[in-house]
Amino acid sequence: MASTNSLPLSHGAAAAQTAAPKLPAGVSRGTREYAVISRALFFGGFSTFAQLYCMQSLLPLLTTTFGITPAQASWSVSAATMMMALGLLVTCVAADRVSRKRMMTIALLSSSVLTLASAFSTNFETIVILAALKGLALSGLPAIAMAYLSEEIDQRSLGMSMGLYIGGNILGGMAGRVMAAFVADLFSWRVSVAMIGLVCLAMGLEFARSLPHSRRFTPRHMTVREAIGHARRHLADPALLGLYLFAGLMMGSFVSVYNYLGFHLAAAPFQLPHAAIGAIFTMYLIGVVGSFIAGPLSDRLGRARLLWALVALAFVGLIVMLAPQVLGVVTGLAIFTFGFFGAHTVASSWVGRRATEGRAIASALYLFFYYIGSSLLGSYSGVMLRAHGWHGVVALLSIAVVISLAVAIAMRRAYGNTKPV
């Protein structure tokens, strides 16, 4: 008698099996493919933020070269970040129609060409236009990179891989500021921008060569109505909405600290020289450590159980920056930076885990709030600095961080007693 296991499937069962093929297992930490993916996304994150912020430390040189005011020069950065935030809302729809890898590769290579073109611009208006186009091009990577990792990496290994990606973001942001200024001091701002463009182009080519194509994602034609539907569902999810609010408030606080702490250190009683003030961007290295530690720790303890502690740590660092001694201010900055980047790593990986559909849109919304918060709170903190000094800035940011802490504690109570999420 033949075994029932050898009987042919009925037509309906066979059709059902064909209609719902089993996805391959996610890539686990410790495998060669995990290392290749992590390295490629590290390059992608580094390249994105090196290009996005490379002009920031060159603003004084741009004012001299083109005879413009510092406020006008700042558009070489603001145009890129604003277009990146807006572009995220568009590229997240296109992301579900084409290959994840293809779209990220196009973003990296096209932005590198635009950065190179900026080095040869003969007028400032062209630099602003190229910066806007560069921001739009770069918007094709961050949300898609987070979605790619959330889909391809095993959930138990996601925190570490997200930490490596964000570590690339941090190092790229630091290199785009510190190294650009160093090379410009030795040669010129044009050589500095060209060097960053060439380095990022090389990273983009290596990214294209090594990153595996998605195995757990099938391109589909998402309509605008479907995209809006995904966005509405994400915004109606209390957990995702809390993470979005958190992203805007915490990133706004982080940008404000690094924008205006230099003014505080340049004034009495510190009166530090410009070179010493510029060195504060090396604190981003503390952020790398925070990102690397928070990633695997969240995999073990759970994101809900770790997020609030990192936000509380950032709040402590913010208060310590009120110290009257330079050592105290720097110590507070280190604590704040560690807490912020650790919390950002946890929150961003949680978005990918929480969104079971429309992951690219979920990630894009997180980054949209992230950059909008940096623009709005970063600008208003400047008003507080002028009206009330550094203490006014810290008071404003304390409110933002305390609200973020309240959100994190609420999510801890809602999700912290379940299995690690």
Short mmCIF file of C-alpha atoms in Angstrom, two decimals:
data_model
loop_
_atom_site.label_atom_id
_atom_site.label_comp_id
_atom_site.label_asym_id
_atom_site.label_seq_id
_atom_site.Cartn_x
_atom_site.Cartn_y
_atom_site.Cartn_z
CA MET A 1 0.00 0.00 0.00
CA ALA A 2 1.44 3.31 -1.00
CA SER A 3 2.15 5.85 1.69
CA THR A 4 -0.16 8.85 1.79
CA ASN A 5 2.96 11.06 1.63
CA SER A 6 3.60 9.84 -1.91
CA LEU A 7 0.13 10.65 -3.19
CA PRO A 8 -0.03 13.51 -5.68
CA LEU A 9 -1.37 16.84 -4.44
CA SER A 10 -4.88 17.77 -5.45
CA HIS A 11 -5.20 20.53 -8.01
CA GLY A 12 -6.37 23.02 -5.35
CA ALA A 13 -3.58 22.18 -2.93
CA ALA A 14 -0.97 22.42 -5.65
CA ALA A 15 -2.34 25.78 -6.73
CA ALA A 16 -2.27 27.06 -3.16
CA GLN A 17 1.30 25.91 -2.73
CA THR A 18 2.29 27.61 -5.97
CA ALA A 19 0.46 30.80 -5.02
CA ALA A 20 2.23 31.10 -1.68
CA PRO A 21 5.86 30.05 -2.10
CA LYS A 22 7.90 29.90 1.06
CA LEU A 23 10.38 32.73 1.41
CA PRO A 24 14.03 31.83 2.00
CA ALA A 25 15.28 32.20 5.55
CA GLY A 26 16.70 35.54 6.62
CA VAL A 27 20.47 35.98 6.68
CA SER A 28 21.91 35.28 10.12
CA ARG A 29 24.80 36.91 11.91
CA GLY A 30 28.07 35.03 11.52
CA THR A 31 27.54 34.00 7.91
CA ARG A 32 29.60 35.28 4.98
CA GLU A 33 26.52 36.81 3.34
CA TYR A 34 25.73 38.71 6.53
CA ALA A 35 29.24 40.22 6.49
CA VAL A 36 28.95 41.16 2.80
CA ILE A 37 25.54 42.83 3.28
CA SER A 38 26.70 44.69 6.40
CA ARG A 39 29.84 45.99 4.67
CA ALA A 40 27.93 47.13 1.57
CA LEU A 41 25.28 48.96 3.61
CA PHE A 42 28.03 50.50 5.76
CA PHE A 43 29.54 51.95 2.55
CA GLY A 44 26.11 53.14 1.48
CA GLY A 45 25.46 54.92 4.76
CA PHE A 46 28.94 56.45 4.84
CA SER A 47 28.63 57.77 1.29
CA THR A 48 25.16 59.21 1.87
CA PHE A 49 26.04 61.32 4.87
CA ALA A 50 29.54 62.29 3.76
CA GLN A 51 27.97 63.89 0.69
CA LEU A 52 24.99 65.33 2.52
CA TYR A 53 27.07 67.31 5.02
CA CYS A 54 30.43 67.85 3.29
CA MET A 55 29.62 71.53 2.62
CA GLN A 56 28.85 72.36 6.26
CA SER A 57 32.45 72.89 7.36
CA LEU A 58 33.20 74.75 4.10
CA LEU A 59 30.62 77.51 4.56
CA PRO A 60 33.19 80.22 5.51
CA LEU A 61 35.19 79.43 2.35
CA LEU A 62 32.05 79.62 0.20
CA THR A 63 31.21 83.05 1.59
CA THR A 64 34.68 84.29 0.58
CA THR A 65 34.73 82.63 -2.84
CA PHE A 66 31.31 83.84 -3.96
CA GLY A 67 30.95 87.02 -1.89
CA ILE A 68 27.79 85.86 -0.11
CA THR A 69 26.52 85.95 3.46
CA PRO A 70 26.76 82.97 5.85
CA ALA A 71 22.97 82.61 5.73
CA GLN A 72 23.09 82.33 1.93
CA ALA A 73 26.00 79.89 2.11
CA SER A 74 24.01 77.61 4.40
CA TRP A 75 21.69 76.79 1.47
CA SER A 76 24.45 74.55 0.11
CA VAL A 77 23.50 72.20 2.97
CA SER A 78 19.85 73.09 3.57
CA ALA A 79 18.84 72.55 -0.06
CA ALA A 80 20.18 68.99 0.11
CA THR A 81 18.54 68.05 3.42
CA MET A 82 15.18 69.60 2.52
CA MET A 83 15.01 67.84 -0.83
CA MET A 84 16.10 64.60 0.79
CA ALA A 85 13.21 64.79 3.27
CA LEU A 86 10.69 65.52 0.51
CA GLY A 87 12.21 62.97 -1.83
CA LEU A 88 11.77 60.22 0.75
CA LEU A 89 8.00 60.49 0.35
CA VAL A 90 8.34 59.86 -3.39
CA THR A 91 11.07 57.26 -3.54
CA CYS A 92 9.34 55.06 -0.95
CA VAL A 93 6.54 54.49 -3.50
CA ALA A 94 8.96 53.72 -6.30
CA ALA A 95 10.90 51.42 -3.97
CA ASP A 96 8.19 48.76 -4.13
CA ARG A 97 8.21 48.77 -7.93
CA VAL A 98 11.87 48.22 -8.72
CA SER A 99 14.81 46.29 -7.36
CA ARG A 100 15.97 47.48 -3.92
CA LYS A 101 19.60 47.12 -4.97
CA ARG A 102 19.13 48.92 -8.29
CA MET A 103 17.49 51.94 -6.70
CA MET A 104 20.12 52.27 -3.97
CA THR A 105 22.93 51.90 -6.54
CA ILE A 106 21.43 54.62 -8.74
CA ALA A 107 21.17 56.87 -5.66
CA LEU A 108 24.83 56.41 -4.72
CA LEU A 109 26.33 56.74 -8.20
CA SER A 110 24.22 59.71 -9.34
CA SER A 111 24.79 61.64 -6.09
CA SER A 112 28.55 61.07 -6.38
CA VAL A 113 28.53 62.56 -9.89
CA LEU A 114 26.56 65.57 -8.61
CA THR A 115 29.05 66.06 -5.74
CA LEU A 116 31.92 65.99 -8.22
CA ALA A 117 30.12 68.54 -10.41
CA SER A 118 29.80 70.86 -7.40
CA ALA A 119 33.60 71.09 -7.18
CA PHE A 120 33.70 72.68 -10.66
CA SER A 121 30.75 75.07 -10.24
CA THR A 122 31.50 78.66 -11.24
CA ASN A 123 28.62 80.28 -9.33
CA PHE A 124 26.84 79.66 -6.05
CA GLU A 125 23.40 79.28 -7.61
CA THR A 126 24.65 76.20 -9.46
CA ILE A 127 25.97 74.74 -6.19
CA VAL A 128 22.53 75.14 -4.59
CA ILE A 129 20.80 73.51 -7.56
CA LEU A 130 23.26 70.62 -7.52
CA ALA A 131 22.81 70.28 -3.74
CA ALA A 132 19.03 70.03 -4.18
CA LEU A 133 19.42 67.40 -6.90
CA LYS A 134 21.93 65.53 -4.73
CA GLY A 135 19.50 65.47 -1.81
CA LEU A 136 16.77 64.17 -4.08
CA ALA A 137 19.10 61.47 -5.43
CA LEU A 138 20.26 60.44 -1.95
CA SER A 139 16.65 60.04 -0.81
CA GLY A 140 16.68 56.80 -2.80
CA LEU A 141 18.90 55.10 -0.21
CA PRO A 142 18.11 55.60 3.52
CA ALA A 143 14.53 54.31 3.74
CA ILE A 144 15.21 51.56 1.21
CA ALA A 145 18.36 50.48 3.06
CA MET A 146 16.40 50.10 6.29
CA ALA A 147 13.67 48.17 4.48
CA TYR A 148 16.26 45.95 2.76
CA LEU A 149 17.88 45.05 6.08
CA SER A 150 14.50 44.41 7.73
CA GLU A 151 13.55 42.02 4.92
CA GLU A 152 16.82 40.20 4.27
CA ILE A 153 18.33 39.89 7.76
CA ASP A 154 17.04 37.41 10.31
CA GLN A 155 15.12 39.33 12.97
CA ARG A 156 17.39 38.03 15.73
CA SER A 157 20.38 39.58 13.93
CA LEU A 158 18.71 42.78 12.73
CA GLY A 159 19.86 45.03 15.56
CA MET A 160 23.54 44.42 14.86
CA SER A 161 23.22 44.94 11.10
CA MET A 162 21.20 48.13 11.63
CA GLY A 163 23.88 49.29 14.06
CA LEU A 164 26.59 48.78 11.44
CA TYR A 165 24.54 50.69 8.85
CA ILE A 166 23.95 53.60 11.22
CA GLY A 167 27.62 53.45 12.18
CA GLY A 168 28.37 54.13 8.52
CA ASN A 169 25.96 57.08 8.65
CA ILE A 170 27.73 58.48 11.68
CA LEU A 171 31.26 58.10 10.30
CA GLY A 172 30.17 59.52 6.96
CA GLY A 173 28.63 62.56 8.63
CA MET A 174 31.79 63.13 10.65
CA ALA A 175 34.12 62.59 7.69
CA GLY A 176 32.04 64.89 5.51
CA ARG A 177 32.61 67.69 8.02
CA VAL A 178 36.04 67.08 9.55
CA MET A 179 37.97 65.65 6.59
CA ALA A 180 36.47 68.17 4.17
CA ALA A 181 37.73 71.03 6.33
CA PHE A 182 41.17 69.43 6.70
CA VAL A 183 41.69 68.89 2.95
CA ALA A 184 40.33 72.35 2.16
CA ASP A 185 42.84 73.85 4.58
CA LEU A 186 45.69 72.08 2.78
CA PHE A 187 44.49 72.70 -0.79
CA SER A 188 41.09 74.29 -1.53
CA TRP A 189 37.40 73.66 -0.98
CA ARG A 190 37.10 72.48 -4.60
CA VAL A 191 39.75 69.79 -4.08
CA SER A 192 38.00 68.79 -0.85
CA VAL A 193 34.58 68.37 -2.50
CA ALA A 194 36.11 66.55 -5.49
CA MET A 195 37.92 64.14 -3.17
CA ILE A 196 34.70 63.31 -1.31
CA GLY A 197 32.90 62.80 -4.62
CA LEU A 198 35.57 60.37 -5.84
CA VAL A 199 35.68 58.42 -2.57
CA CYS A 200 31.89 58.10 -2.55
CA LEU A 201 31.89 57.06 -6.21
CA ALA A 202 34.34 54.26 -5.38
CA MET A 203 32.14 53.17 -2.49
CA GLY A 204 29.10 53.23 -4.75
CA LEU A 205 30.81 50.99 -7.29
CA GLU A 206 31.82 48.52 -4.57
CA PHE A 207 28.25 48.63 -3.22
CA ALA A 208 26.91 47.76 -6.68
CA ARG A 209 29.41 44.93 -7.07
CA SER A 210 29.00 43.22 -3.71
CA LEU A 211 25.46 43.73 -2.37
CA PRO A 212 23.29 40.65 -3.02
CA HIS A 213 19.98 41.17 -4.77
CA SER A 214 16.91 40.86 -2.55
CA ARG A 215 15.72 37.31 -1.97
CA ARG A 216 12.76 38.10 0.27
CA PHE A 217 11.24 40.95 -1.74
CA THR A 218 9.12 40.80 -4.90
CA PRO A 219 8.69 44.07 -6.83
CA ARG A 220 5.08 45.16 -7.22
CA HIS A 221 3.34 48.16 -8.74
CA MET A 222 2.02 50.15 -5.82
CA THR A 223 -0.43 52.88 -6.71
CA VAL A 224 -0.42 56.27 -5.00
CA ARG A 225 -3.69 55.29 -3.32
CA GLU A 226 -2.09 52.14 -1.90
CA ALA A 227 0.92 54.14 -0.70
CA ILE A 228 -1.37 56.62 1.06
CA GLY A 229 -3.23 53.70 2.59
CA HIS A 230 0.01 52.24 3.95
CA ALA A 231 1.02 55.64 5.31
CA ARG A 232 -2.34 56.11 7.03
CA ARG A 233 -2.11 52.68 8.65
CA HIS A 234 1.44 53.35 9.81
CA LEU A 235 0.44 56.71 11.28
CA ALA A 236 -2.54 55.07 13.00
CA ASP A 237 -0.28 52.51 14.68
CA PRO A 238 0.53 53.89 18.17
CA ALA A 239 3.95 52.20 18.21
CA LEU A 240 5.04 53.58 14.82
CA LEU A 241 3.58 57.01 15.56
CA GLY A 242 5.54 57.06 18.80
CA LEU A 243 8.73 56.17 16.93
CA TYR A 244 8.08 58.91 14.37
CA LEU A 245 7.52 61.52 17.10
CA PHE A 246 10.65 60.25 18.84
CA ALA A 247 12.68 60.59 15.61
CA GLY A 248 11.70 64.22 15.05
CA LEU A 249 12.29 65.36 18.62
CA MET A 250 15.55 63.51 19.19
CA MET A 251 17.11 64.39 15.83
CA GLY A 252 16.05 68.02 16.29
CA SER A 253 17.76 68.01 19.69
CA PHE A 254 20.90 66.38 18.32
CA VAL A 255 21.27 68.83 15.42
CA SER A 256 20.62 71.78 17.73
CA VAL A 257 23.37 70.72 20.13
CA TYR A 258 25.96 70.41 17.36
CA ASN A 259 24.78 73.60 15.62
CA TYR A 260 25.01 75.90 18.62
CA LEU A 261 27.42 74.40 21.15
CA GLY A 262 30.26 76.03 19.21
CA PHE A 263 28.84 79.49 19.93
CA HIS A 264 28.68 78.62 23.63
CA LEU A 265 32.29 77.41 23.70
CA ALA A 266 33.53 80.45 21.77
CA ALA A 267 32.05 82.85 24.34
CA ALA A 268 33.17 83.56 27.90
CA PRO A 269 34.21 81.85 30.09
CA PHE A 270 35.56 79.27 27.62
CA GLN A 271 36.68 81.34 24.60
CA LEU A 272 38.03 78.30 22.76
CA PRO A 273 39.74 78.76 19.38
CA HIS A 274 37.91 77.74 16.21
CA ALA A 275 40.11 74.68 15.64
CA ALA A 276 39.26 73.28 19.07
CA ILE A 277 35.56 73.93 18.54
CA GLY A 278 35.67 72.18 15.17
CA ALA A 279 37.07 69.10 16.85
CA ILE A 280 33.76 68.49 18.63
CA PHE A 281 32.56 66.65 15.52
CA THR A 282 34.96 63.86 16.40
CA MET A 283 32.45 63.05 19.15
CA TYR A 284 30.58 61.26 16.39
CA LEU A 285 32.97 58.39 17.12
CA ILE A 286 31.24 58.02 20.50
CA GLY A 287 28.03 57.70 18.49
CA VAL A 288 29.55 54.82 16.52
CA VAL A 289 30.25 53.02 19.78
CA GLY A 290 26.70 53.68 20.97
CA SER A 291 25.28 52.37 17.72
CA PHE A 292 27.41 49.20 17.74
CA ILE A 293 26.56 48.43 21.37
CA ALA A 294 22.83 49.21 21.15
CA GLY A 295 22.26 47.04 18.07
CA PRO A 296 23.12 43.58 19.44
CA LEU A 297 21.93 44.56 22.93
CA SER A 298 18.46 45.30 21.55
CA ASP A 299 18.44 41.87 19.87
CA ARG A 300 18.95 40.24 23.27
CA LEU A 301 16.95 42.47 25.61
CA GLY A 302 14.27 43.78 23.27
CA ARG A 303 13.90 47.26 21.81
CA ALA A 304 11.15 48.34 24.20
CA ARG A 305 13.31 47.52 27.22
CA LEU A 306 16.35 49.43 25.94
CA LEU A 307 15.01 52.53 24.19
CA TRP A 308 13.90 54.45 27.28
CA ALA A 309 17.25 53.88 29.03
CA LEU A 310 19.19 55.34 26.10
CA VAL A 311 16.91 58.39 25.93
CA ALA A 312 17.34 58.91 29.67
CA LEU A 313 21.10 58.73 29.17
CA ALA A 314 20.89 61.39 26.46
CA PHE A 315 18.92 63.62 28.84
CA VAL A 316 21.61 63.27 31.50
CA GLY A 317 24.24 64.27 28.95
CA LEU A 318 22.22 67.32 27.94
CA ILE A 319 22.03 68.56 31.54
CA VAL A 320 25.74 67.91 32.12
CA MET A 321 26.50 70.24 29.18
CA LEU A 322 25.45 73.13 31.45
CA ALA A 323 28.70 72.62 33.40
CA PRO A 324 30.93 75.71 33.75
CA GLN A 325 34.09 73.76 32.84
CA VAL A 326 35.12 72.60 29.36
CA LEU A 327 35.70 69.06 30.60
CA GLY A 328 32.16 68.93 31.93
CA VAL A 329 30.68 70.19 28.67
CA VAL A 330 32.67 67.69 26.61
CA THR A 331 31.71 64.85 28.96
CA GLY A 332 28.05 65.80 28.65
CA LEU A 333 28.37 65.92 24.86
CA ALA A 334 29.89 62.43 24.82
CA ILE A 335 27.07 61.03 26.97
CA PHE A 336 24.40 62.78 24.91
CA THR A 337 25.89 61.58 21.59
CA PHE A 338 26.18 57.99 22.83
CA GLY A 339 22.56 57.99 24.03
CA PHE A 340 21.18 59.60 20.88
CA PHE A 341 22.83 57.29 18.36
CA GLY A 342 22.11 54.22 20.47
CA ALA A 343 18.45 55.20 20.69
CA HIS A 344 18.30 55.97 16.96
CA THR A 345 19.68 52.49 16.19
CA VAL A 346 17.05 50.84 18.37
CA ALA A 347 14.16 52.95 17.06
CA SER A 348 15.04 52.58 13.37
CA SER A 349 15.34 48.78 13.61
CA TRP A 350 12.04 48.69 15.50
CA VAL A 351 10.28 50.46 12.61
CA GLY A 352 11.35 47.71 10.20
CA ARG A 353 10.28 45.02 12.64
CA ARG A 354 6.93 46.63 13.47
CA ALA A 355 5.79 47.31 9.88
CA THR A 356 4.62 44.01 8.39
CA GLU A 357 3.71 45.64 5.07
CA GLY A 358 4.84 48.77 3.25
CA ARG A 359 8.20 48.67 5.04
CA ALA A 360 9.81 51.20 2.68
CA ILE A 361 7.00 53.66 3.41
CA ALA A 362 7.27 53.02 7.15
CA SER A 363 11.02 53.70 7.04
CA ALA A 364 10.53 56.75 4.81
CA LEU A 365 8.05 58.25 7.28
CA TYR A 366 10.54 57.70 10.12
CA LEU A 367 13.26 59.52 8.18
CA PHE A 368 10.85 62.25 7.03
CA PHE A 369 10.03 63.08 10.66
CA TYR A 370 13.73 62.71 11.44
CA TYR A 371 14.79 65.43 8.98
CA ILE A 372 11.78 67.68 9.45
CA GLY A 373 12.43 67.64 13.19
CA SER A 374 16.05 68.58 12.61
CA SER A 375 15.00 71.52 10.42
CA LEU A 376 12.26 72.92 12.67
CA LEU A 377 13.78 72.37 16.10
CA GLY A 378 17.26 73.13 14.79
CA SER A 379 16.09 76.52 13.52
CA TYR A 380 14.07 77.49 16.59
CA SER A 381 16.96 76.58 18.89
CA GLY A 382 18.89 79.38 17.18
CA VAL A 383 16.17 81.82 18.23
CA MET A 384 16.47 80.58 21.80
CA LEU A 385 20.25 80.99 21.68
CA ARG A 386 19.95 84.61 20.63
CA ALA A 387 17.27 85.39 23.22
CA HIS A 388 18.40 83.34 26.23
CA GLY A 389 21.86 81.98 25.48
CA TRP A 390 22.98 78.37 25.88
CA HIS A 391 20.76 77.85 28.93
CA GLY A 392 17.75 78.71 26.77
CA VAL A 393 18.79 76.14 24.18
CA VAL A 394 19.23 73.44 26.81
CA ALA A 395 15.84 74.32 28.35
CA LEU A 396 14.10 73.95 24.98
CA LEU A 397 15.86 70.71 24.14
CA SER A 398 15.16 69.32 27.61
CA ILE A 399 11.45 69.61 26.87
CA ALA A 400 11.91 67.75 23.58
CA VAL A 401 14.00 64.98 25.17
CA VAL A 402 11.61 64.60 28.13
CA ILE A 403 8.70 64.15 25.68
CA SER A 404 10.78 61.54 23.85
CA LEU A 405 11.47 59.83 27.18
CA ALA A 406 7.75 59.79 27.99
CA VAL A 407 7.05 58.16 24.62
CA ALA A 408 9.77 55.56 25.19
CA ILE A 409 8.48 54.74 28.70
CA ALA A 410 4.92 54.38 27.37
CA MET A 411 6.18 51.96 24.72
CA ARG A 412 8.17 50.12 27.39
CA ARG A 413 4.97 49.59 29.38
CA ALA A 414 3.02 48.55 26.28
CA TYR A 415 5.57 46.20 24.71
CA GLY A 416 8.30 45.52 27.27
CA ASN A 417 6.63 42.52 28.89
CA THR A 418 6.38 40.59 25.65
CA LYS A 419 9.14 38.64 23.89
CA PRO A 420 11.98 40.90 22.60
CA VAL A 421 10.75 43.20 19.84
#
